[in-house]
CSV table of C-alpha atoms in Angstrom, one decimal:
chain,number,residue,atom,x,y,z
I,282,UNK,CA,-3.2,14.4,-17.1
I,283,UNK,CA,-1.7,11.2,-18.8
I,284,UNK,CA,-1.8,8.6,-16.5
I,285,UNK,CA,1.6,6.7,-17.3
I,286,UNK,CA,4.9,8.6,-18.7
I,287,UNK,CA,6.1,5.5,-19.5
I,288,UNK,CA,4.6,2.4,-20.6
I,289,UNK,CA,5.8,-0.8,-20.0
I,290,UNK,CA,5.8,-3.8,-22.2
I,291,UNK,CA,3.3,-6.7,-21.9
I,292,UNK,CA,2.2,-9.1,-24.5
I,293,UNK,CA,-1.7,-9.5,-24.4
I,294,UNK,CA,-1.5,-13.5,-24.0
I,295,UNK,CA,0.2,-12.7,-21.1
I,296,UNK,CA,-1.7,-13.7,-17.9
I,297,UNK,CA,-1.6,-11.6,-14.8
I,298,UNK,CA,-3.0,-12.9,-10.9
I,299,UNK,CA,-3.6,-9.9,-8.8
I,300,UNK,CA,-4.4,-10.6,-5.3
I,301,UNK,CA,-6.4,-8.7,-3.1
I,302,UNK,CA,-8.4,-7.5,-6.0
I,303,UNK,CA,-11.3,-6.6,-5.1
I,304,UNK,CA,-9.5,-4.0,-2.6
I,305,UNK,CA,-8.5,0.0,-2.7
I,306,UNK,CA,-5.5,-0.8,-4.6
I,307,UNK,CA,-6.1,-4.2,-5.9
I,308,UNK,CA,-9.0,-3.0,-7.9
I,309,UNK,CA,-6.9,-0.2,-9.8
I,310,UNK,CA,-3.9,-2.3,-10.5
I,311,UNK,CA,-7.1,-4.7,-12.1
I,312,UNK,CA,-8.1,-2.3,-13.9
I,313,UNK,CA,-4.7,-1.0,-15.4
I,314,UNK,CA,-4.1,-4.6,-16.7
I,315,UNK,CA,-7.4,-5.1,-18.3
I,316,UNK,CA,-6.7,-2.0,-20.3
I,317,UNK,CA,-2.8,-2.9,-21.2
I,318,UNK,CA,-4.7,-6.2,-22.4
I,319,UNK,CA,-3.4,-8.6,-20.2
I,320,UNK,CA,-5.4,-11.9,-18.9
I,321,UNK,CA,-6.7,-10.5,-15.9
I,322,UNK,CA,-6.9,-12.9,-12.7
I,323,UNK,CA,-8.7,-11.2,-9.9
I,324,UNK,CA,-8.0,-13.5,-6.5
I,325,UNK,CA,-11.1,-12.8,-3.9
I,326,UNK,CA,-12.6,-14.2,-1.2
I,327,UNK,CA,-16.1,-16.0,-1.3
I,328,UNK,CA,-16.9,-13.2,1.2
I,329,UNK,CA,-15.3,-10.5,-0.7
I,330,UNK,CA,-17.1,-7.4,-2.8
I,331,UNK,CA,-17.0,-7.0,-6.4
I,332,UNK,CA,-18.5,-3.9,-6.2
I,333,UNK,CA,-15.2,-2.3,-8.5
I,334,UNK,CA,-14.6,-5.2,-10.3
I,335,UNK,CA,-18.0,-5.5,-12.9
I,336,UNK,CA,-15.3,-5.9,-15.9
I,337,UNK,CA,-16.3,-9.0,-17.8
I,338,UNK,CA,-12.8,-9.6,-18.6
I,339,UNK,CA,-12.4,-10.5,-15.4
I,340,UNK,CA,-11.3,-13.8,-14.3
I,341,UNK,CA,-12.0,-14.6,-10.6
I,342,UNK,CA,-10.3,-17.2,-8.1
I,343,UNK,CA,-10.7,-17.7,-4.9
I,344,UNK,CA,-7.8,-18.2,-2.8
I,345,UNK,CA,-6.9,-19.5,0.8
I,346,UNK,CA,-4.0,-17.8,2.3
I,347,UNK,CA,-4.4,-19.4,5.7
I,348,UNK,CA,-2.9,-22.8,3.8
I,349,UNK,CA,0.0,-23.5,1.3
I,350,UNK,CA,-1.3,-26.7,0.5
I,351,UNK,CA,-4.8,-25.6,-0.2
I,352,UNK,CA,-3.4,-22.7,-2.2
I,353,UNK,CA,-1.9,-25.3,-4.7
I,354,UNK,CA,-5.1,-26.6,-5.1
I,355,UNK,CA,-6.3,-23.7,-6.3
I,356,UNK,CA,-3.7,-22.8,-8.3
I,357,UNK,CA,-3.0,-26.4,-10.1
I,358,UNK,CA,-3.7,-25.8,-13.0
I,359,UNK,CA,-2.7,-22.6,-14.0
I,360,UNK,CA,0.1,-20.4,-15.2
I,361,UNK,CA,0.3,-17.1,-14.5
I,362,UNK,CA,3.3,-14.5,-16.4
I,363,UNK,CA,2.6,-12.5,-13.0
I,364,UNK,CA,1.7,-11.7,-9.6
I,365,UNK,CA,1.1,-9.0,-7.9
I,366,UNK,CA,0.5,-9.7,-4.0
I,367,UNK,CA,-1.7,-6.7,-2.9
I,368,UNK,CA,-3.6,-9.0,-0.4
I,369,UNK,CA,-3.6,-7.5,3.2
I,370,UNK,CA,-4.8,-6.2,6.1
I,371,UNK,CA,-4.4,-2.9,7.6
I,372,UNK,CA,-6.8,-3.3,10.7
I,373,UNK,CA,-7.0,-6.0,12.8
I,374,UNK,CA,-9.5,-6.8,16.5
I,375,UNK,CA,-6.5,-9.9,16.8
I,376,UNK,CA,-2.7,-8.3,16.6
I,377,UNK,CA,-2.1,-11.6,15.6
I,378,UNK,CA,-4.2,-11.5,13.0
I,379,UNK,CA,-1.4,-9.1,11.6
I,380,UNK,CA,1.5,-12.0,11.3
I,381,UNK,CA,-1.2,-14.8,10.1
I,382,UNK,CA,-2.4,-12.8,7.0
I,383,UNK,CA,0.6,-10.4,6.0
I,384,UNK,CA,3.3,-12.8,6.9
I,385,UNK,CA,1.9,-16.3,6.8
I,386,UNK,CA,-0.2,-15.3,4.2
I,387,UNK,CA,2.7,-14.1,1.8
I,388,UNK,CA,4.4,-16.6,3.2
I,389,UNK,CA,2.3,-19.8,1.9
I,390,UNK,CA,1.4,-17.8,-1.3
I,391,UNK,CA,4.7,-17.9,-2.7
I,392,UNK,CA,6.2,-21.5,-1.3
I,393,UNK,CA,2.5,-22.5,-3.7
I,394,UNK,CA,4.4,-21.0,-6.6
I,395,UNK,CA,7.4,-22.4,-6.3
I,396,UNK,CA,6.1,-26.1,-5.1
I,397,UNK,CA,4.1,-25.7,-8.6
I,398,UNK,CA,7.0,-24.9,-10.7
I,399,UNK,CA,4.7,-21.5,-11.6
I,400,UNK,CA,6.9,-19.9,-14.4
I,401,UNK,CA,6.5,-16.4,-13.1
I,402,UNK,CA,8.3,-13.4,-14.2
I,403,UNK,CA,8.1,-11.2,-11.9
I,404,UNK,CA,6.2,-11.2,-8.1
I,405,UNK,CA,5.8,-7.6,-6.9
I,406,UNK,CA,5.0,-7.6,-3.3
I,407,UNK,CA,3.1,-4.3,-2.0
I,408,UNK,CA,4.7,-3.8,1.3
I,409,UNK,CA,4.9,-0.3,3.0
I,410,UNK,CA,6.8,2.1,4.3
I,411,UNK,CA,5.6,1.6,8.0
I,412,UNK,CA,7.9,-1.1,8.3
I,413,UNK,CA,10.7,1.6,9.6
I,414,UNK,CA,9.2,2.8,12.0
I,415,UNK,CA,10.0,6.4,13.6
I,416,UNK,CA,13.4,6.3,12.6
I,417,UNK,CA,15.5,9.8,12.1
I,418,UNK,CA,13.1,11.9,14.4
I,419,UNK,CA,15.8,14.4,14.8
I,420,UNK,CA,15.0,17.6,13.2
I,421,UNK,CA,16.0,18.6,10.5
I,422,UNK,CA,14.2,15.3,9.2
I,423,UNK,CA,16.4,13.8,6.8
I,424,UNK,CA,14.7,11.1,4.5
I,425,UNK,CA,14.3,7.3,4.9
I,426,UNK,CA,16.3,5.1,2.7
I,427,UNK,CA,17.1,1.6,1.8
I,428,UNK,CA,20.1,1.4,4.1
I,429,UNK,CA,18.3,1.9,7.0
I,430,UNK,CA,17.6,-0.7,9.2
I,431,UNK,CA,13.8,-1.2,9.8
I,432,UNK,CA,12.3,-0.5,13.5
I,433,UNK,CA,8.4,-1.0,13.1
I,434,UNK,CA,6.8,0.5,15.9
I,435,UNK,CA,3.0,-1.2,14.8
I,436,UNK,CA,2.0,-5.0,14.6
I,437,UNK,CA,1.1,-4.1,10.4
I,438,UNK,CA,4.8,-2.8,10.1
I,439,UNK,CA,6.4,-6.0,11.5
I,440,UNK,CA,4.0,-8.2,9.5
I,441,UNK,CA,5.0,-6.6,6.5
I,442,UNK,CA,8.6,-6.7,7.6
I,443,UNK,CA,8.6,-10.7,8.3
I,444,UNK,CA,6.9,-11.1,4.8
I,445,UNK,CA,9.9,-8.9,3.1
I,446,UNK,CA,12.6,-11.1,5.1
I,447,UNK,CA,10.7,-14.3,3.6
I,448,UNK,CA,11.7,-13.2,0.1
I,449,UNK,CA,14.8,-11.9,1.0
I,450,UNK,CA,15.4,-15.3,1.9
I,451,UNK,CA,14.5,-17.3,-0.7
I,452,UNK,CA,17.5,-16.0,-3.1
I,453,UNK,CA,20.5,-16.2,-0.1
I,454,UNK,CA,23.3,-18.0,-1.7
I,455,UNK,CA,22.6,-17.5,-5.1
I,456,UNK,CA,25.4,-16.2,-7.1
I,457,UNK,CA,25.3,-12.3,-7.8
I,458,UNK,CA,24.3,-12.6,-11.4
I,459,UNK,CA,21.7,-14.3,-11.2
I,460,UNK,CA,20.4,-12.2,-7.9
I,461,UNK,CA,20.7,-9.1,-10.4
I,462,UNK,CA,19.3,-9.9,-13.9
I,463,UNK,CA,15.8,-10.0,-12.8
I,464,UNK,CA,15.1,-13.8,-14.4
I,465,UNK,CA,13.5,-16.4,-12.7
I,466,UNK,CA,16.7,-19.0,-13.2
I,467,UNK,CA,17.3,-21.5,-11.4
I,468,UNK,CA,16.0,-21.4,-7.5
I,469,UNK,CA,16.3,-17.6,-7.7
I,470,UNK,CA,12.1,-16.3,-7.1
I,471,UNK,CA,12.4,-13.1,-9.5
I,472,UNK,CA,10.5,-10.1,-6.5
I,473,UNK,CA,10.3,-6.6,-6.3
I,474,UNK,CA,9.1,-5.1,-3.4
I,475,UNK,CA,7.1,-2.0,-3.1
I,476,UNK,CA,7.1,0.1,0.0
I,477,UNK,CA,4.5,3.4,-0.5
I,478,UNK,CA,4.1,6.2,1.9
I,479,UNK,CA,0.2,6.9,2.8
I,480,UNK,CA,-1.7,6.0,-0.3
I,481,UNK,CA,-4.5,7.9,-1.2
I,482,UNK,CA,-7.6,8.2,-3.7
I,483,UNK,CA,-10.8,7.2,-4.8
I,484,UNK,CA,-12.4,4.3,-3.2
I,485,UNK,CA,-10.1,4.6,-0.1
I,486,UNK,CA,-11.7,4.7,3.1
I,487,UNK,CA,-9.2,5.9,6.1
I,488,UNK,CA,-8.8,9.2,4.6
I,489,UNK,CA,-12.4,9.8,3.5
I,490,UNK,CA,-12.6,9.1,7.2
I,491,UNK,CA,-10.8,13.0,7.2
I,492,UNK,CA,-12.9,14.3,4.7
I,493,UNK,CA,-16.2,13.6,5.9
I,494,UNK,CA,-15.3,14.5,9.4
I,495,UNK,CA,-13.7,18.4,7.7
I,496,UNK,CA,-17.5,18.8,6.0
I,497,UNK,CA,-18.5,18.1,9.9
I,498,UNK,CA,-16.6,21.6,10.6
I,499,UNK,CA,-14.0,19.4,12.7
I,500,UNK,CA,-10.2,18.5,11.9
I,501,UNK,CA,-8.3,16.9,14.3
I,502,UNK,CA,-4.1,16.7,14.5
I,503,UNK,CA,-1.8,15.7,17.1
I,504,UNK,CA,1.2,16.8,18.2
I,505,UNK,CA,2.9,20.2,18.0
I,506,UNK,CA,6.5,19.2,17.0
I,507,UNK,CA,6.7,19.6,13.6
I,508,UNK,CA,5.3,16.4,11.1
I,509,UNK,CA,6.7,16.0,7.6
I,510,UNK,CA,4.1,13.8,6.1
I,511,UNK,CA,4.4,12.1,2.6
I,512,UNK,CA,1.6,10.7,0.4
I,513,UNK,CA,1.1,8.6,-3.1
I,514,UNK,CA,-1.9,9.0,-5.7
I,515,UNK,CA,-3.3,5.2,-6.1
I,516,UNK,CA,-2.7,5.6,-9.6
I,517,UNK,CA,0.8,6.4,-9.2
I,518,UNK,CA,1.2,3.3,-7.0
I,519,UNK,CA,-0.5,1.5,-10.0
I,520,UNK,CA,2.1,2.8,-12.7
I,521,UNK,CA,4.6,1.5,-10.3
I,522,UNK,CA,3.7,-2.2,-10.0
I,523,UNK,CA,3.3,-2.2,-13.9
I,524,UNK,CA,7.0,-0.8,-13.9
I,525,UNK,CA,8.0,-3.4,-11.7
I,526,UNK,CA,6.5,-5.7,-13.4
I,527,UNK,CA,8.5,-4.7,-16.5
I,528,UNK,CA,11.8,-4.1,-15.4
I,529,UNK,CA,12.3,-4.3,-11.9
I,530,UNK,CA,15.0,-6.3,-10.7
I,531,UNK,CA,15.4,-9.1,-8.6
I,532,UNK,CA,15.4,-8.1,-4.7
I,533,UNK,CA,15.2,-4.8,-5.3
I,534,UNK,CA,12.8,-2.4,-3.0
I,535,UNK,CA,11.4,0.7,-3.9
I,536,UNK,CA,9.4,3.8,-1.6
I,537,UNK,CA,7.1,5.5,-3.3
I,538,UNK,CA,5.4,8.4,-2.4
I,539,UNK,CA,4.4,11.9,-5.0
I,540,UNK,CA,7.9,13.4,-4.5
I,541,UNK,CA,7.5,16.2,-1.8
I,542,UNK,CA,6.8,16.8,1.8
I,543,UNK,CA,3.7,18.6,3.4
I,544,UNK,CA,2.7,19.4,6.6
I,545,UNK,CA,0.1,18.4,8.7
I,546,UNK,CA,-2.1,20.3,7.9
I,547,UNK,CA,-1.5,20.4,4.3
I,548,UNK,CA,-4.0,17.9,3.3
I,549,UNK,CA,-6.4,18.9,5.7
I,550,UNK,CA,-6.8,22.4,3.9
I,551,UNK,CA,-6.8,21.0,0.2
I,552,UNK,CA,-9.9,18.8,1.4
I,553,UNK,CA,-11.4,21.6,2.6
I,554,UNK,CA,-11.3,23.9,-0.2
I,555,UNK,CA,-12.5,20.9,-2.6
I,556,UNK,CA,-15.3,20.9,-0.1
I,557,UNK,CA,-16.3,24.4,-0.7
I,558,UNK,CA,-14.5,25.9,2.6
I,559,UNK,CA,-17.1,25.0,4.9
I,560,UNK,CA,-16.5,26.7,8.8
I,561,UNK,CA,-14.6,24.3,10.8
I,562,UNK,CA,-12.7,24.2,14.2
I,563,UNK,CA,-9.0,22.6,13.9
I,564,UNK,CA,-8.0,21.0,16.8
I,565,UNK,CA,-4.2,19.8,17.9
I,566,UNK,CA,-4.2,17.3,20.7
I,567,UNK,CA,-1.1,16.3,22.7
I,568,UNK,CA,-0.1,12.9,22.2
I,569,UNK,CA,-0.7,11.7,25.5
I,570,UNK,CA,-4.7,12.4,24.9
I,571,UNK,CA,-4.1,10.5,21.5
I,572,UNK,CA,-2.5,7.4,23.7
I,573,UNK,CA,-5.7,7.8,26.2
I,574,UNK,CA,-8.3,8.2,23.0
I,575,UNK,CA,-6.2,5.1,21.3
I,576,UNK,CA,-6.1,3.3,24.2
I,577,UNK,CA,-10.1,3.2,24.8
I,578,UNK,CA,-10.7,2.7,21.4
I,579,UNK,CA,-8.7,-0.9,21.0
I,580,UNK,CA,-10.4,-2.0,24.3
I,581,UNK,CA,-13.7,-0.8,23.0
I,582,UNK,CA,-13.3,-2.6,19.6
I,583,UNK,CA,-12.1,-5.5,21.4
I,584,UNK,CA,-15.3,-5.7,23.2
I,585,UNK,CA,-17.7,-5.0,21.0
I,586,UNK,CA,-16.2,-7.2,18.0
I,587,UNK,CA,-15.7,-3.9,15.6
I,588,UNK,CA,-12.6,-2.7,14.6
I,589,UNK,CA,-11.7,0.9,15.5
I,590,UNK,CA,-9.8,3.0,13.0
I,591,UNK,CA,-8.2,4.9,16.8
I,592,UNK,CA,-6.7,2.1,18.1
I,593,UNK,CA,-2.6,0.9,18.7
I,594,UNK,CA,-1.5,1.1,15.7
I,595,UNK,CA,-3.1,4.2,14.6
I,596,UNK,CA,-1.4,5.7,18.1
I,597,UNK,CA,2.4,5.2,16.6
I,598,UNK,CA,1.1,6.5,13.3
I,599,UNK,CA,0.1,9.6,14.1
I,600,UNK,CA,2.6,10.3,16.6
I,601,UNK,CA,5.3,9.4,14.2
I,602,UNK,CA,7.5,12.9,13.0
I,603,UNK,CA,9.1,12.1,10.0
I,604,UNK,CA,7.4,10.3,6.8
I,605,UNK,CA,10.1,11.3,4.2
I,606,UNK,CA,12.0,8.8,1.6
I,607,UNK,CA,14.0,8.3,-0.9
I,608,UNK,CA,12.7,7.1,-4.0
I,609,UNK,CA,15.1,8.6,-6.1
I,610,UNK,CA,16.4,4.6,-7.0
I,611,UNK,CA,12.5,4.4,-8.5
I,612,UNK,CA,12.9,7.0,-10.2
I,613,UNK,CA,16.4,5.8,-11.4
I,614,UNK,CA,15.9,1.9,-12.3
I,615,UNK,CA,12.0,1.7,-12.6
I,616,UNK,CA,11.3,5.2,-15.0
I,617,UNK,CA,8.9,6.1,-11.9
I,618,UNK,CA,7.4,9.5,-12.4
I,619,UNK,CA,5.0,10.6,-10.2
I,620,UNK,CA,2.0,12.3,-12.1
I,621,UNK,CA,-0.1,13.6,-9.2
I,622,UNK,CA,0.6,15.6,-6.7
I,623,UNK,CA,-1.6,16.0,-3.3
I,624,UNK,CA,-3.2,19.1,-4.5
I,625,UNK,CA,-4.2,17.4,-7.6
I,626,UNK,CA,-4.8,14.0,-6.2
I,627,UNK,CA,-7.1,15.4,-3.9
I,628,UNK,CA,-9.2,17.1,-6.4
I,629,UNK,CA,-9.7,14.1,-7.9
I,630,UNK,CA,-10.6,12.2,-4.7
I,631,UNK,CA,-13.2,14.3,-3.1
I,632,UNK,CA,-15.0,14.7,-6.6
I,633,UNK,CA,-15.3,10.7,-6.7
I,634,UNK,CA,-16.4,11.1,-3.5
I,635,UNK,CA,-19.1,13.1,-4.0
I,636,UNK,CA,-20.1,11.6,-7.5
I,637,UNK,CA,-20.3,8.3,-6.3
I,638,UNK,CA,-22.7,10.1,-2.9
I,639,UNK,CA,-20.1,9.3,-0.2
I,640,UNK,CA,-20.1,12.9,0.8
């Protein structure tokens, strides 16, 4: 299947920073620029893997988001055409730990840029759509849109809110054409903001968490009032940031996800039939046994220093009904398509899995 309907424009001189890099999504969006050409920039930690980022092309800095001011050390020096901010955390032992990276982090990233005078084009900020919270619970679901006023119910979702308001107000008081054209004029900072629904795909590791407990012969869902759950192919994700890159426009926000709703159990049973429909016992818990299991689990990762994927956060996710959006205006102003479905996109991901000996 082609991998892009539409391709954007980019001149090959042009030079691209991608944070986050050597992450689940960072590492795809890396390699999409290296093969449109661009000057790839591939921000890391001294800590971080390269495991998925061997491409000599590559062009590696390491960057301190804890500090604007070391930030612009790092970056003197360089001009980048643009940035794509896919730097996060999803996990944390610290809830504060949250705020300092998503929000603080995004925060002293882009007051860098600007105290540089960084000619950038466009900054495409990968927020999500967690940062609504359970909002329009009442059945029939109807979907999430733009217009909605955001009620996170996790410390990730209000991290990634706080970072969204930051940009949001950088370009108050500017004058509505220049909010709208998508240039970098003036004090107007030219971001798009990106808000997927459960991302999916090769390399990612909450969901293999799924697959290698279904080829255990155990799936586990909570809840028994319906769930409408959403998902996005990485590489559909990917085609989106390049889209934003090209035409986005200034302040805009986007939800992604592959265009339909499934069940729970939807994914669940794709998995298993790429795993070769191995016996298995499905179990639904109530959600007060998910808040007791949840519960232990942050305490226990708290005391043992290792983060648990059952913790707070993961308690609000699950019990959370509704996951639909609209991202029709994608669709609209970007020339989004989505190219994989979950069917598809779960093919795909459980045979990387097994090539590369996870399962």
């Amino acid at each position: 299947m082609a991998f892009y309907a539409v391709l954007a424009n980019f001149a090959p001189e042009m030079k691209i920073l991608v944070t986050g890099a050597s992450g689940f999504i960072g590492s795809f969006i890396v390699e999409e620029a290296l093969r449109r050409g661009l000057e790839v920039w591939a921000a890391v930690r001294a800590s971080s893997s390269r495991e998925w980022l061997q491409d000599s092309r590559i062009n590696f800095i390491e960057l301190d988001f804890r500090s604007q001011q070391r930030l612009e050390e790092q970056l003197a020096g360089h001009s980048f055409d643009y940035v794509v901010h896919a730097a996060g955390v999803t996990k944390c032992l610290d809830k504060q730990d949250f705020f300092r990276t998503n929000t603080e982090g995004t925060k002293n990233l882009v007051r860098a840029l600007i105290a540089l005078q960084m000619p950038v084009r466009r900054f495409v900020y990968l927020s999500s759509l967690s940062i609504f919270g359970a909002i329009r619970e009442q059945q029939p679901y109807e979907e999430i849109r733009e217009s909605d006023t955001p009620r996170p119910n996790t410390a990730y979702g209000q991290s990634k809110l706080l970072a969204e308001q930051f940009l949001e107000s950088l370009n108050q008081g500017e004058n509505e054409e220049t909010e709208t054209s998508g240039s970098h004029e003036g004090n107007s900072f030219p971001y798009v903001i990106l808000r997927p629904t459960g991302v999916y795909g090769p390399r990612e590791k909450d969901y293999f968490l799924m697959a290698k407990s279904i080829k255990a012969h155990s799936d586990f869902a909570v809840g028994f009032r319906r769930q409408d759950i959403t998902f996005v192919y990485v590489k559909d994700v990917v085609q989106a940031v390049f889209l934003a890159l090209d035409r986005g426009v200034t302040g805009r926000k986007y939800f992604l996800s592959d265009g339909r709703v499934y069940q729970s159990s939807t994914f669940s049973d794709f998995i298993r039939r790429e795993l070769g429909s191995p016996w298995w016992i499905r179990i639904t818990a109530p959600v007060w046994l998910l808040r007791v299991v949840t519960f232990c689990g942050e305490h226990i990762g708290r005391m043992t220093g290792k983060i648990s994927a059952l913790n707070n956060d993961k308690y609000h996710i699950l019990k959370q009904r509704n996951w639909r959006c609209d991202i029709q205006p994608a669709i609209d102003e970007l020339g989004y398509h989505p190219q994989y479905q979950l069917e598809e996109g779960v093919k795909e991901t459980i045979r990387w899995y097994q090539e590369h000996g996870w399962l």
